[in-house]
């Protein structure tokens, strides 16, 4: 069996991180192919249900990408998203469900390199963590 | 304004009834929402009573079959009352009411909130299937008078009650720190509370109320802490999956919860509607898939949507047909989450709900490393 390749689901904000990811691509910046990107209109539109569902259906990690503080297209969506992630991680932690698999990061439309670095860092971290055990239970 | 209402033969229930009767006959309130035992005496429900002759409630009757806060929401969500209505509800329900007002699910206009020191309540089935010769109210009275341990009869949320003393009520019926042989304490905390008590004959209260409250609260806090640390092993996917093993996705817990109010819960919506091909595709993921799926997803999502406002009333657990001890996880999760977001549900009506607050300079370590 080859090395464990984590599956990462990325919910990326249309106005920043998604464009940043696009820029990484068009600038031919190398980053691991482990991320599956879902474009959303704002980091605040990612209800925890989608993050948890991804973790149950086989994702090893979930990345939420939003605009930098002060830059959200909808003024304060990213602050609300951050609080939601704080809450989600806290709940997962109490349940012993590896909150380290959920990330939220700020990547602007011009930060192609930062997007690539973030994905690289995340893939390395999740590789060390190992496969997500949640999907091993079929009866959840 | 505060004072004792003296009663004959330690009959607190009748004394309270007389007081409430006065509220109705004086015309200061149009109706009273209060728990009332059903004719067979084996159940009690909140009842909206307009005729003083139909009173006959037993305030000590230890049962909370449904959320009283939800019933106030049902009455007032579309339009507040034009005339004053009294509601007699337990402390956890006052907390729940405070939260659902913030969630725009209830209107307190002309609502006078009366609450009481709460000795705890029993599960519906414990209450209605008492062994021969045992009377729920006597068990409560014995506890109040002699300090008898009655934990075996109480719901887990009541054994570990977050706060059995009302906060944010207009009127409190005081039972702790009170010589119940002679009567009970009444306190008005607001103008509308005082208006209702006008003309009621109150005797001076001689007792150590603050000390008694600190004792009761301290006792509950210690039990709650011990409860939380005894549940530490429910951690990790194996333990968590086992914990919810009996869940049949009926969503009764959500329907019973005063905080879960969404008219169309995402779990009852078409968001995850699918078709046979997609089901087979998902089955192929793991080679096997439980039907119906999504029990754990439901519980974790529900927590994310409401845990910061969870008042630990335990009505979810009471409603579960599979007898899952839901509080075993909800209390630790609520404790940690509310600490993290620095929020105590039901405490301050003017404090904003944490999920509508946004600040640039906070939780930096979560957004950026
Ligand atoms: S949770 Fe507390 S306030 Fe609510 S019924 Fe139980 S003891 Fe009373
Ligand atoms: S989750 Fe359960 S304990 Fe918490 S408020 Fe809702 S019904 Fe009460
Ligand atoms: S009431 Fe019990 S069985 Fe029904 S959804 Fe809630 S936990 Fe599951
Ligand atoms: S628009 Fe990018 S985070 Fe809100």
XYZ file of C-alpha atoms and ligand atoms in Angstrom:
537
model
C 0.000 0.000 0.000
C 1.300 3.441 -0.903
C 1.683 6.390 1.387
C -1.550 7.724 2.918
C -2.885 10.535 0.729
C -5.340 12.658 2.691
C -8.555 13.794 1.053
C -9.200 17.430 1.824
C -12.404 19.268 1.090
C -11.966 23.007 0.630
C -14.838 25.449 0.939
C -13.367 28.536 -0.664
C -14.851 32.005 -0.755
C -15.580 33.205 -4.267
C -14.120 36.660 -3.681
C -10.773 35.708 -2.243
C -9.528 32.194 -1.556
C -11.190 30.680 -4.621
C -9.571 33.302 -6.816
C -6.324 32.782 -4.890
C -6.513 29.065 -5.687
C -7.182 29.938 -9.311
C -4.164 32.215 -9.346
C -1.993 29.456 -7.890
C -3.124 27.323 -10.822
C -2.633 29.872 -13.566
C 0.742 30.872 -12.088
C 1.719 27.192 -12.146
C 2.579 27.196 -8.447
C 2.976 23.589 -7.289
C 0.829 22.256 -4.464
C -0.405 18.799 -3.482
C -3.431 17.558 -5.454
C -5.223 16.377 -2.313
C -7.758 19.181 -2.134
C -11.261 19.075 -3.674
C -12.523 22.614 -3.963
C -16.103 23.764 -3.488
C -16.742 27.406 -4.284
C -18.969 29.303 -1.846
C -20.076 32.917 -1.888
C -18.595 33.726 1.526
C -16.860 31.784 4.292
C -19.908 32.563 6.458
C -22.155 30.507 4.190
C -20.475 27.282 5.276
C -22.804 25.822 7.879
C -21.054 23.335 10.198
C -23.355 20.654 8.799
C -21.349 20.597 5.557
C -18.040 20.376 7.365
C -19.238 17.532 9.583
C -20.855 15.727 6.663
C -17.606 15.863 4.719
C -15.759 14.357 7.705
C -18.341 11.588 7.934
C -18.352 10.749 4.258
C -14.611 10.312 3.970
C -12.745 13.623 4.064
C -9.595 13.576 6.189
C -9.645 17.328 6.580
C -11.780 20.364 5.769
C -10.373 23.768 4.864
C -12.529 26.874 4.939
C -10.910 29.739 3.052
C -12.083 33.296 3.599
C -11.072 36.888 3.011
C -8.619 38.553 5.380
C -10.070 40.391 8.409
C -11.581 43.636 7.179
C -11.831 42.417 3.565
C -14.996 40.278 3.556
C -17.215 41.224 0.606
C -20.173 41.056 2.985
C -18.370 43.137 5.628
C -18.201 40.722 8.547
C -18.996 37.236 7.226
C -15.482 35.993 7.945
C -15.701 36.998 11.625
C -18.922 35.056 11.969
C -17.376 32.114 10.121
C -14.433 32.227 12.512
C -16.713 32.111 15.566
C -18.619 29.203 14.046
C -15.392 27.329 13.478
C -14.278 28.067 17.034
C -17.550 26.552 18.240
C -17.378 23.555 15.906
C -13.812 22.774 16.941
C -14.733 23.101 20.598
C -17.642 20.680 20.200
C -15.517 18.180 18.274
C -12.849 18.442 20.945
C -15.265 17.625 23.773
C -16.411 14.609 21.762
C -12.829 13.551 21.083
C -13.319 13.844 17.334
C -10.026 15.426 16.229
C -10.819 19.085 15.764
C -7.353 19.443 14.145
C -8.953 18.279 10.910
C -10.930 21.505 10.554
C -9.070 24.590 9.365
C -10.067 28.139 8.557
C -7.517 30.364 6.808
C -7.483 33.778 5.177
C -6.224 33.843 1.593
C -6.775 36.839 -0.655
C -7.315 36.776 -4.409
C -3.691 37.794 -4.978
C -2.170 35.238 -2.630
C -1.679 32.278 -4.949
C 1.512 31.357 -3.139
C -0.156 31.517 0.253
C -2.926 29.237 -0.972
C -0.377 26.691 -2.176
C 1.555 26.933 1.100
C -1.629 26.505 3.155
C -2.622 23.359 1.253
C 0.904 21.975 1.563
C 0.976 22.663 5.292
C -2.446 21.130 5.765
C -1.648 17.985 3.785
C 1.558 17.500 5.809
C -0.282 17.964 9.091
C -3.099 15.580 8.176
C -0.606 13.006 6.908
C 0.979 12.994 10.340
C -2.460 12.728 11.939
C -3.338 9.735 9.767
C -6.635 8.773 8.128
C -9.842 10.153 9.624
C -11.360 7.381 11.766
C -14.940 8.708 11.633
C -15.849 7.043 8.307
C -14.664 3.671 9.594
C -18.017 3.408 11.367
C -20.758 2.689 8.822
C -23.519 2.908 11.406
C -23.380 6.631 12.155
C -40.510 44.060 47.671
C -40.495 40.771 49.558
C -42.184 38.964 52.399
C -43.658 35.745 53.688
C -47.105 34.458 52.934
C -48.244 32.400 55.872
C -50.127 29.165 55.272
C -51.975 26.715 57.468
C -50.483 23.263 58.186
C -47.532 23.852 55.870
C -49.832 23.597 52.877
C -47.656 25.508 50.424
C -49.595 24.397 47.364
C -52.887 25.828 48.623
C -51.160 28.991 49.779
C -49.749 29.561 46.300
C -53.134 28.873 44.780
C -54.741 31.500 46.974
C -52.086 33.987 45.911
C -52.619 33.201 42.215
C -56.371 33.293 42.655
C -55.966 36.827 43.979
C -53.989 37.784 40.871
C -56.857 36.604 38.674
C -59.797 37.917 40.689
C -58.184 41.337 41.091
C -58.205 41.563 37.314
C -54.531 42.466 37.256
C -53.925 39.536 34.969
C -56.296 38.148 32.383
C -55.036 34.605 32.576
C -52.370 32.492 34.187
C -50.229 29.858 32.487
C -49.400 27.303 35.138
C -48.735 23.601 35.445
C -51.920 21.745 36.377
C -52.265 18.073 37.205
C -54.642 16.248 34.893
C -57.775 14.744 36.501
C -56.219 11.330 37.140
C -53.347 12.987 38.980
C -50.736 11.048 37.038
C -49.695 13.797 34.700
C -49.544 17.576 34.601
C -49.469 20.078 31.779
C -49.141 23.813 31.506
C -52.689 25.155 31.410
C -53.822 28.645 30.520
C -56.368 29.440 33.201
C -58.733 32.403 33.046
C -61.341 31.257 35.573
C -59.994 31.553 39.135
C -62.262 28.674 40.125
C -60.356 26.398 37.729
C -57.073 26.962 39.555
C -55.980 24.144 41.810
C -52.430 23.834 40.751
C -49.795 22.163 42.817
C -46.660 24.209 42.471
C -44.635 21.467 44.148
C -45.707 18.796 41.687
C -42.337 17.690 40.271
C -42.989 17.331 36.589
C -42.075 19.237 33.439
C -43.577 17.311 30.518
C -43.036 20.009 27.884
C -41.167 23.257 27.671
C -43.159 26.051 29.278
C -41.027 28.554 27.360
C -42.125 26.941 24.087
C -45.759 27.385 25.097
C -45.168 31.075 25.759
C -43.555 31.258 22.333
C -46.578 29.547 20.813
C -48.860 32.166 22.380
C -46.856 35.283 21.651
C -44.705 34.727 18.572
C -47.119 36.395 16.155
C -48.377 39.093 18.454
C -47.759 40.012 22.063
C -50.606 40.081 24.542
C -52.710 43.256 24.875
C -53.500 42.470 28.494
C -51.249 41.143 31.250
C -50.807 37.371 31.446
C -49.000 35.652 34.297
C -46.810 32.630 33.608
C -45.610 30.363 36.386
C -42.550 28.532 35.099
C -39.430 26.795 36.372
C -36.013 28.488 36.481
C -34.622 26.576 33.484
C -37.680 27.693 31.544
C -37.107 31.322 32.492
C -33.592 30.908 31.091
C -34.995 29.299 27.954
C -37.521 32.118 27.613
C -34.753 34.705 27.876
C -32.902 32.930 25.074
C -35.871 32.541 22.751
C -36.755 36.193 23.165
C -33.261 36.932 21.846
C -34.013 34.569 18.975
C -37.210 36.543 18.265
C -39.393 33.567 19.129
C -41.379 35.089 21.984
C -42.735 38.462 22.948
C -42.675 39.373 26.618
C -44.995 42.338 26.289
C -47.547 42.110 29.102
C -46.110 38.827 30.300
C -45.423 38.682 34.030
C -42.917 35.927 34.724
C -43.391 34.141 38.027
C -40.884 31.453 38.913
C -39.965 29.388 41.933
C -36.989 27.830 43.654
C -36.935 24.461 41.962
C -36.388 21.264 43.936
C -36.288 19.324 40.657
C -38.604 17.294 38.488
C -39.103 13.618 37.686
C -39.190 11.903 34.359
C -42.774 11.658 33.068
C -42.781 7.897 33.518
C -41.329 8.004 37.022
C -43.941 10.566 37.963
C -46.912 8.685 36.609
C -45.832 5.201 37.689
C -45.069 5.859 41.350
C -45.091 2.722 43.510
C -48.193 2.245 45.697
C -48.318 4.722 48.513
C -45.686 7.085 47.128
C -46.779 10.581 46.182
C -44.402 12.741 44.121
C -45.241 15.924 46.020
C -44.599 14.240 49.376
C -41.172 13.170 48.155
C -40.378 16.777 47.227
C -41.746 18.112 50.510
C -39.728 15.588 52.488
C -36.634 16.765 50.654
C -37.368 20.438 51.279
C -38.178 19.950 54.959
C -35.683 17.271 55.960
C -33.018 17.392 53.280
C -33.743 13.808 52.198
C -31.719 12.780 49.153
C -34.189 12.401 46.293
C -31.715 12.161 43.396
C -32.943 8.655 42.536
C -36.274 10.180 41.507
C -34.978 13.185 39.579
C -34.100 13.608 35.930
C -30.331 13.888 35.385
C -30.673 17.522 34.305
C -32.324 18.270 37.662
C -29.795 16.326 39.712
C -27.119 18.507 38.157
C -29.245 21.622 37.603
C -27.282 24.541 36.233
C -29.244 26.900 38.472
C -32.375 25.930 40.426
C -32.993 29.536 41.490
C -34.792 31.830 39.059
C -32.956 34.716 37.462
C -34.837 37.342 35.417
C -38.290 36.535 36.805
C -40.647 39.346 37.822
C -41.726 37.418 40.887
C -39.973 34.594 42.735
C -41.701 32.091 44.971
C -38.956 31.299 47.480
C -38.726 27.825 49.012
C -35.025 27.672 49.905
C -33.970 29.217 53.191
C -37.582 29.438 54.218
C -39.420 27.920 57.170
C -41.888 26.010 55.014
C -43.882 24.905 58.018
C -45.149 28.432 58.340
C -45.297 29.602 54.750
C -43.339 30.630 51.677
C -41.415 33.672 50.507
C -42.528 35.995 47.705
C -40.194 38.480 46.059
C -41.000 41.048 43.387
C -37.971 42.048 41.323
C -39.565 44.399 38.809
C -42.306 46.985 38.559
C -44.734 44.598 36.944
C -43.990 42.115 39.691
C -44.655 44.713 42.362
C -47.887 45.781 40.717
C -49.143 42.223 40.856
C -48.282 41.906 44.538
C -49.913 45.190 45.548
C -52.239 44.681 48.475
C -51.036 41.138 49.190
C -50.466 40.692 52.904
C -46.780 39.957 53.459
C -45.121 39.154 56.764
C -41.514 39.943 57.503
C -39.092 37.287 56.236
C -36.664 36.086 58.868
C -34.134 33.733 57.470
C -30.812 33.489 55.724
C -31.871 33.455 52.124
C -28.481 34.261 50.590
C -26.751 31.589 52.613
C -29.377 29.003 51.713
C -29.151 29.844 48.009
C -25.360 29.625 48.055
C -25.663 26.205 49.673
C -28.186 24.854 47.171
C -26.305 26.274 44.208
C -22.983 25.009 45.541
C -24.427 21.532 45.987
C -25.780 21.443 42.433
C -22.525 22.834 41.010
C -20.544 20.104 42.720
C -22.875 17.419 41.354
C -22.731 18.931 37.888
C -18.944 18.970 37.958
C -18.789 15.367 39.136
C -21.281 14.442 36.403
C -19.129 16.081 33.741
C -15.957 14.372 34.850
C -17.716 11.012 35.064
C -18.635 11.324 31.372
C -15.104 11.953 30.139
C -14.824 8.498 28.602
C -17.495 9.265 25.994
C -14.816 10.390 23.568
C -13.646 9.319 20.151
C -15.650 7.936 17.263
C -16.105 4.455 18.771
C -17.603 5.752 22.016
C -19.606 8.470 20.288
C -21.070 6.115 17.688
C -21.974 3.653 20.456
C -23.562 6.458 22.469
C -26.038 7.365 19.711
C -26.442 3.746 18.594
C -30.130 3.581 19.514
C -31.068 6.832 17.782
C -33.900 6.246 15.300
C -33.784 9.749 13.766
C -37.212 10.655 15.133
C -36.062 14.177 16.076
C -38.233 14.191 19.194
C -35.300 15.649 21.109
C -35.274 18.600 18.764
C -39.044 19.056 18.900
C -39.015 19.015 22.694
C -36.191 21.551 22.914
C -37.203 25.120 23.714
C -34.186 26.462 21.835
C -34.570 24.520 18.564
C -37.193 26.628 16.894
C -36.576 26.514 13.128
C -39.927 26.068 11.384
C -38.157 24.066 8.761
C -35.194 22.300 10.267
C -32.554 21.507 7.659
C -32.980 17.846 8.586
C -36.637 17.955 7.570
C -35.867 19.853 4.392
C -34.969 18.669 0.935
C -31.312 19.721 1.256
C -30.081 16.150 1.391
C -32.762 14.626 -0.835
C -31.106 12.165 -3.095
C -31.854 9.337 -5.500
C -31.119 5.647 -5.732
C -28.007 6.137 -7.850
C -26.499 8.517 -5.334
C -27.354 6.211 -2.450
C -25.563 3.357 -4.175
C -22.643 5.667 -4.887
C -22.438 6.562 -1.217
C -22.836 2.926 -0.156
C -19.827 2.123 -2.326
C -17.752 4.595 -0.308
C -17.684 2.291 2.688
C -19.221 -0.771 1.043
C -22.119 -0.458 3.486
C -24.370 2.349 4.605
C -26.880 2.533 7.433
C -30.447 3.475 6.522
C -31.655 5.947 7.521
C -28.308 7.684 7.661
C -27.338 10.867 9.409
C -28.095 10.297 13.100
C -24.682 11.490 14.251
C -24.681 14.277 11.691
C -28.003 15.399 13.146
C -26.733 15.447 16.725
C -23.470 17.259 15.998
C -25.230 19.791 13.769
C -27.966 20.388 16.313
C -25.316 21.100 18.926
C -23.608 23.557 16.606
C -26.875 25.367 16.025
C -28.128 25.629 19.584
C -25.635 24.561 22.261
C -24.664 28.105 23.261
C -28.269 28.719 24.288
C -28.808 25.267 25.848
C -30.221 25.796 29.339
C -29.812 22.147 30.342
C -33.498 21.575 31.000
C -33.169 17.952 29.885
C -36.418 17.960 27.919
C -34.609 16.455 24.925
C -33.553 13.462 27.001
C -37.037 13.042 28.447
C -38.493 12.999 24.926
C -36.182 10.313 23.561
C -38.094 7.077 22.826
C -34.821 5.148 22.796
C -33.870 6.335 26.278
C -30.526 7.711 25.141
C -29.053 9.647 28.088
C -28.547 12.704 25.913
C -27.476 14.935 28.818
C -24.372 12.776 29.322
C -22.924 14.484 26.256
C -24.941 17.689 26.113
C -23.859 18.943 29.521
C -20.100 18.563 28.909
C -20.457 19.975 25.388
C -22.523 22.933 26.636
C -20.128 23.587 29.495
C -17.046 23.732 27.261
C -18.664 25.619 24.385
C -20.267 28.251 26.606
C -16.969 28.751 28.398
C -15.108 29.145 25.120
C -17.526 31.787 23.816
C -17.902 33.316 27.285
C -21.682 33.067 27.351
C -24.131 31.991 30.037
C -27.557 31.371 28.480
C -30.500 32.961 30.221
C -28.403 35.254 32.366
C -28.393 38.668 30.733
C -31.324 39.586 28.476
C -29.291 42.445 26.997
C -26.218 40.440 26.094
C -26.116 39.522 22.410
C -26.109 35.917 21.250
C -22.476 34.938 20.569
C -23.113 34.017 16.944
C -24.281 37.495 15.993
C -21.286 39.217 17.569
C -18.279 39.872 15.362
C -14.948 41.311 16.291
C -11.868 41.725 14.234
C -9.459 41.115 17.038
C -10.301 37.737 18.522
C -9.559 34.057 18.057
C -6.545 35.030 15.952
C -5.015 31.614 16.442
C -7.977 29.939 14.765
C -7.926 31.963 11.558
C -4.184 32.243 11.199
C -1.260 30.315 12.532
S -33.449 21.614 35.214
Fe -33.326 22.769 37.148
S -34.856 24.395 36.992
Fe -35.328 22.891 35.366
S -36.832 21.512 36.279
Fe -34.815 20.620 36.677
S -34.149 21.394 38.695
Fe -35.872 22.655 37.964
S -30.777 20.725 24.122
Fe -31.978 19.603 25.646
S -31.244 20.399 27.614
Fe -30.592 21.878 26.058
S -32.223 23.414 25.993
Fe -32.700 21.862 24.427
S -34.059 20.394 25.456
Fe -33.063 21.628 27.060
S -35.236 11.642 20.457
Fe -33.714 10.018 20.698
S -34.085 8.594 18.989
Fe -35.175 10.522 18.493
S -33.673 11.682 17.265
Fe -33.401 12.346 19.391
S -31.750 10.984 20.181
Fe -32.535 10.053 18.289
S -16.732 37.338 1.089
Fe -14.845 36.272 1.449
S -15.118 35.681 3.510
Fe -16.973 36.838 3.211
